[in-house]
Amino acid sequence: MAKKNTILFGGTFDPIHIGHTAVAMHALQVIGAEKIIFIPAKQSPLKKISPKASDNARVEMISLAIADNNKFSVSDCELKKTQPSYTLETIKYFQETLGPDASLYWLIGADCLDELPHWYQIDELIDRCNLCVMYRAGFEKPDFEKLTDTLDQTRIGKLKQNVIETPLINISSTLVRKKLTASEDVTDMLCPAVAEYIKQHNLYR
Ligand code: ATP
């Protein structure tokens, strides 16, 4: 029986923006996946600063942003943990939960490539799932040769095969937060329901 492709999309989503949903939609089509699960992190193990919005607010904003797409869902599995969660642990959790019929893909933007060798047990992570590096506006196309000191050629080959040429959308959560703090317009960067939620809850001011 053919395996069911499931995409996992981790991040802080502080807040979720149109760049996230657009690249997720693109990846869904390229991979031919059944579903994509957004997984907000408590805090990225490599980011020093905690998210500005609460765990609950970030889940609610993701739910609003994905409400129109029945292939999109959100999981709070990392938020339930007391410590920041490593991606490998989350992959193991979904491998157990979804069973052997699921083939797992984990999305990251090209901005994460330089720090990839420092991810917790990166070799096992690359072996256990399809780690997909997406294009990102403002960052060079993924160049895996610079990882040859830390990753072997087989794993680099796997990463190269899983590059996704996502559309370049020049939006980041940092930019959204900066603009909100400066009371600037962000309507073209957010799903309208998320913009309304932020306004109602007076977030990022
Ligand atoms: P911040 O500015 O706070 O660092 P971010 O916009 O990068 O946030 P995250 O929630 O950290 O958003 O991103 C989750 C994942 O989505 C990361 O792997 C990131 O590289 C990727 N990503 C975010 N925005 C884009 C985008 N516009 N295009 C491609 N990938 C993106």
Short mmCIF file of C-alpha atoms and ligand atoms in Angstrom, two decimals:
data_model
loop_
_atom_site.label_atom_id
_atom_site.label_comp_id
_atom_site.label_asym_id
_atom_site.label_seq_id
_atom_site.Cartn_x
_atom_site.Cartn_y
_atom_site.Cartn_z
CA MET A 1 0.00 0.00 0.00
CA ALA A 2 1.30 3.49 -0.87
CA LYS A 3 2.40 5.53 2.11
CA LYS A 4 0.41 8.61 3.04
CA ASN A 5 2.49 11.75 2.86
CA THR A 6 2.03 14.00 5.87
CA ILE A 7 3.75 17.36 6.16
CA LEU A 8 4.70 18.77 9.55
CA PHE A 9 5.35 22.51 9.70
CA GLY A 10 6.98 23.68 12.90
CA GLY A 11 7.71 27.25 13.91
CA THR A 12 6.96 29.89 16.45
CA PHE A 13 4.17 31.42 14.33
CA ASP A 14 4.33 34.63 16.34
CA PRO A 15 2.12 35.44 14.48
CA ILE A 16 1.30 33.16 11.54
CA HIS A 17 1.49 35.20 8.31
CA ILE A 18 0.63 34.82 4.64
CA GLY A 19 4.17 33.64 3.87
CA HIS A 20 3.59 30.60 6.09
CA THR A 21 0.27 29.60 4.54
CA ALA A 22 1.42 30.27 0.96
CA VAL A 23 4.55 28.10 1.21
CA ALA A 24 2.56 25.43 3.06
CA MET A 25 0.04 25.30 0.21
CA HIS A 26 2.83 25.10 -2.35
CA ALA A 27 4.60 22.30 -0.43
CA LEU A 28 1.31 20.38 -0.13
CA GLN A 29 0.95 20.36 -3.91
CA VAL A 30 4.60 19.61 -4.71
CA ILE A 31 4.78 16.74 -2.23
CA GLY A 32 1.28 15.50 -3.00
CA ALA A 33 0.56 15.28 0.70
CA GLU A 34 -2.73 14.35 2.32
CA LYS A 35 -2.40 16.92 5.03
CA ILE A 36 -0.19 19.46 6.69
CA ILE A 37 -0.01 19.93 10.41
CA PHE A 38 1.14 23.26 11.84
CA ILE A 39 3.09 22.73 15.06
CA PRO A 40 3.70 25.87 17.10
CA ALA A 41 6.84 25.60 19.24
CA LYS A 42 6.97 26.58 22.86
CA GLN A 43 10.22 28.26 21.98
CA SER A 44 12.70 27.34 19.30
CA PRO A 45 15.63 25.56 21.03
CA LEU A 46 18.00 27.82 19.04
CA LYS A 47 16.10 31.10 19.48
CA LYS A 48 16.97 32.93 22.68
CA ILE A 49 13.80 34.98 22.94
CA SER A 50 10.39 33.59 23.92
CA PRO A 51 7.42 34.22 21.64
CA LYS A 52 5.62 37.49 22.36
CA ALA A 53 2.11 36.05 22.07
CA SER A 54 0.90 33.33 24.45
CA ASP A 55 0.79 29.67 23.41
CA ASN A 56 -2.99 29.86 23.31
CA ALA A 57 -3.08 33.01 21.17
CA ARG A 58 -0.65 31.50 18.65
CA VAL A 59 -2.77 28.34 18.36
CA GLU A 60 -5.92 30.42 17.93
CA MET A 61 -4.31 32.57 15.23
CA ILE A 62 -3.14 29.47 13.36
CA SER A 63 -6.65 27.99 13.62
CA LEU A 64 -8.11 31.17 12.13
CA ALA A 65 -5.55 31.30 9.31
CA ILE A 66 -6.14 27.68 8.25
CA ALA A 67 -9.90 27.51 8.81
CA ASP A 68 -10.73 27.48 5.08
CA ASN A 69 -8.48 24.57 4.19
CA ASN A 70 -9.51 21.08 5.30
CA LYS A 71 -6.03 19.71 4.60
CA PHE A 72 -4.54 22.06 7.18
CA SER A 73 -4.63 21.41 10.92
CA VAL A 74 -2.80 22.50 14.05
CA SER A 75 -1.25 20.40 16.82
CA ASP A 76 -0.39 21.65 20.30
CA CYS A 77 1.84 18.63 21.02
CA GLU A 78 4.98 20.77 21.55
CA LEU A 79 3.14 23.33 23.68
CA LYS A 80 2.02 20.66 26.14
CA LYS A 81 5.64 19.97 27.04
CA THR A 82 7.36 21.86 29.81
CA GLN A 83 10.61 22.29 27.87
CA PRO A 84 11.25 23.52 24.32
CA SER A 85 10.86 20.48 22.12
CA TYR A 86 13.42 19.12 19.70
CA THR A 87 12.19 18.42 16.18
CA LEU A 88 13.45 14.84 16.43
CA GLU A 89 11.19 14.22 19.43
CA THR A 90 8.20 15.62 17.56
CA ILE A 91 8.97 13.43 14.54
CA LYS A 92 9.13 10.37 16.80
CA TYR A 93 5.81 11.38 18.38
CA PHE A 94 4.11 11.61 14.96
CA GLN A 95 5.71 8.38 13.75
CA GLU A 96 4.15 6.64 16.75
CA THR A 97 0.81 8.42 16.43
CA LEU A 98 0.35 8.07 12.66
CA GLY A 99 1.96 4.64 12.35
CA PRO A 100 4.17 3.08 9.68
CA ASP A 101 1.86 4.00 6.76
CA ALA A 102 2.72 7.67 7.13
CA SER A 103 5.70 9.18 5.34
CA LEU A 104 6.70 12.33 7.19
CA TYR A 105 7.99 15.59 5.73
CA TRP A 106 9.30 18.43 7.89
CA LEU A 107 9.42 21.92 6.38
CA ILE A 108 12.04 24.56 7.09
CA GLY A 109 12.85 27.83 5.35
CA ALA A 110 16.25 28.48 3.74
CA ASP A 111 17.00 30.90 6.59
CA CYS A 112 17.41 27.86 8.88
CA LEU A 113 20.06 26.15 6.77
CA ASP A 114 23.16 27.59 8.45
CA GLU A 115 22.03 26.47 11.87
CA LEU A 116 20.89 23.05 10.71
CA PRO A 117 24.13 21.26 11.72
CA HIS A 118 23.45 22.42 15.31
CA TRP A 119 20.00 20.86 15.47
CA TYR A 120 19.64 18.11 18.04
CA GLN A 121 20.78 14.76 16.54
CA ILE A 122 20.55 16.12 13.02
CA ASP A 123 21.78 12.87 11.39
CA GLU A 124 18.94 10.85 12.90
CA LEU A 125 16.44 13.56 12.03
CA ILE A 126 17.48 13.52 8.35
CA ASP A 127 17.29 9.71 8.36
CA ARG A 128 13.86 9.52 9.98
CA CYS A 129 11.95 11.98 7.81
CA ASN A 130 12.15 14.04 4.65
CA LEU A 131 13.59 17.32 5.80
CA CYS A 132 12.50 19.81 3.15
CA VAL A 133 14.27 23.14 2.76
CA MET A 134 12.07 25.81 1.14
CA TYR A 135 13.21 28.89 -0.73
CA ARG A 136 12.86 32.08 1.28
CA ALA A 137 12.89 35.70 0.11
CA GLY A 138 16.00 37.54 1.30
CA PHE A 139 18.06 34.34 1.65
CA GLU A 140 20.21 32.60 -0.92
CA LYS A 141 19.02 29.39 -2.55
CA PRO A 142 19.93 26.43 -0.34
CA ASP A 143 23.63 25.62 -0.75
CA PHE A 144 24.31 22.31 0.94
CA GLU A 145 27.99 22.18 0.04
CA LYS A 146 28.71 24.47 2.99
CA LEU A 147 27.45 21.69 5.27
CA THR A 148 30.00 19.12 4.09
CA ASP A 149 32.11 19.57 7.24
CA THR A 150 29.25 18.40 9.44
CA LEU A 151 26.99 16.19 7.31
CA ASP A 152 27.95 13.21 5.18
CA GLN A 153 27.32 13.06 1.43
CA THR A 154 24.40 10.63 1.69
CA ARG A 155 22.49 12.98 3.99
CA ILE A 156 23.42 16.02 1.93
CA GLY A 157 22.12 14.16 -1.12
CA LYS A 158 18.81 13.52 0.64
CA LEU A 159 18.49 17.19 1.61
CA LYS A 160 19.21 18.25 -1.99
CA GLN A 161 16.44 15.98 -3.28
CA ASN A 162 13.95 17.51 -0.88
CA VAL A 163 14.40 21.18 -1.75
CA ILE A 164 11.08 22.89 -2.47
CA GLU A 165 11.14 25.90 -4.78
CA THR A 166 8.49 27.80 -2.89
CA PRO A 167 7.33 31.25 -4.07
CA LEU A 168 9.39 34.09 -2.62
CA ILE A 169 7.20 36.00 -0.19
CA ASN A 170 9.02 38.72 1.65
CA ILE A 171 7.23 38.47 4.99
CA SER A 172 8.48 37.42 8.41
CA SER A 173 6.82 37.43 11.80
CA THR A 174 9.53 39.83 12.96
CA LEU A 175 8.50 42.31 10.27
CA VAL A 176 4.82 41.92 11.18
CA ARG A 177 5.56 42.52 14.87
CA LYS A 178 7.75 45.56 14.10
CA LYS A 179 5.04 47.09 11.94
CA LEU A 180 2.36 46.45 14.56
CA THR A 181 4.50 48.02 17.27
CA ALA A 182 4.88 51.07 15.03
CA SER A 183 1.10 51.05 14.36
CA GLU A 184 1.74 50.43 10.65
CA ASP A 185 -0.60 48.59 8.32
CA VAL A 186 -0.10 44.81 8.08
CA THR A 187 -3.30 43.82 6.29
CA ASP A 188 -1.44 42.51 3.22
CA MET A 189 0.75 40.28 5.41
CA LEU A 190 -1.90 38.51 7.46
CA CYS A 191 -5.07 36.54 6.93
CA PRO A 192 -7.90 39.02 7.72
CA ALA A 193 -9.17 36.93 10.65
CA VAL A 194 -5.68 36.92 12.19
CA ALA A 195 -5.38 40.69 11.75
CA GLU A 196 -8.74 41.09 13.47
CA TYR A 197 -7.70 38.74 16.32
CA ILE A 198 -4.52 40.74 16.90
CA LYS A 199 -6.54 43.95 17.00
CA GLN A 200 -9.18 42.53 19.37
CA HIS A 201 -6.55 41.18 21.75
CA ASN A 202 -4.25 44.16 21.42
CA LEU A 203 -1.24 41.96 20.63
CA TYR A 204 2.27 43.12 19.73
CA ARG A 205 1.66 46.74 20.72
P1 ATP B 1 10.54 35.30 12.99
O1 ATP B 1 10.64 36.49 12.08
O2 ATP B 1 9.88 35.58 14.31
O3 ATP B 1 11.85 34.56 13.12
P2 ATP B 1 9.38 33.65 10.86
O4 ATP B 1 8.63 34.58 9.96
O5 ATP B 1 10.69 33.14 10.36
O6 ATP B 1 9.51 34.27 12.31
P3 ATP B 1 8.66 31.12 12.02
O7 ATP B 1 7.41 30.83 12.74
O8 ATP B 1 9.91 31.18 12.79
O9 ATP B 1 8.40 32.49 11.19
O10 ATP B 1 8.82 30.16 10.77
C1 ATP B 1 8.49 28.81 10.78
C2 ATP B 1 9.15 28.20 9.56
O11 ATP B 1 8.62 28.80 8.37
C3 ATP B 1 10.66 28.42 9.51
O12 ATP B 1 11.27 27.24 9.03
C4 ATP B 1 10.83 29.55 8.51
O13 ATP B 1 12.05 29.48 7.84
C5 ATP B 1 9.66 29.32 7.56
N1 ATP B 1 9.16 30.55 6.96
C6 ATP B 1 8.61 31.61 7.60
N2 ATP B 1 8.25 32.57 6.75
C7 ATP B 1 8.59 32.11 5.51
C8 ATP B 1 8.50 32.68 4.18
N3 ATP B 1 8.01 33.89 3.97
N4 ATP B 1 8.94 31.92 3.14
C9 ATP B 1 9.47 30.68 3.37
N5 ATP B 1 9.59 30.11 4.59
C10 ATP B 1 9.16 30.81 5.64
#
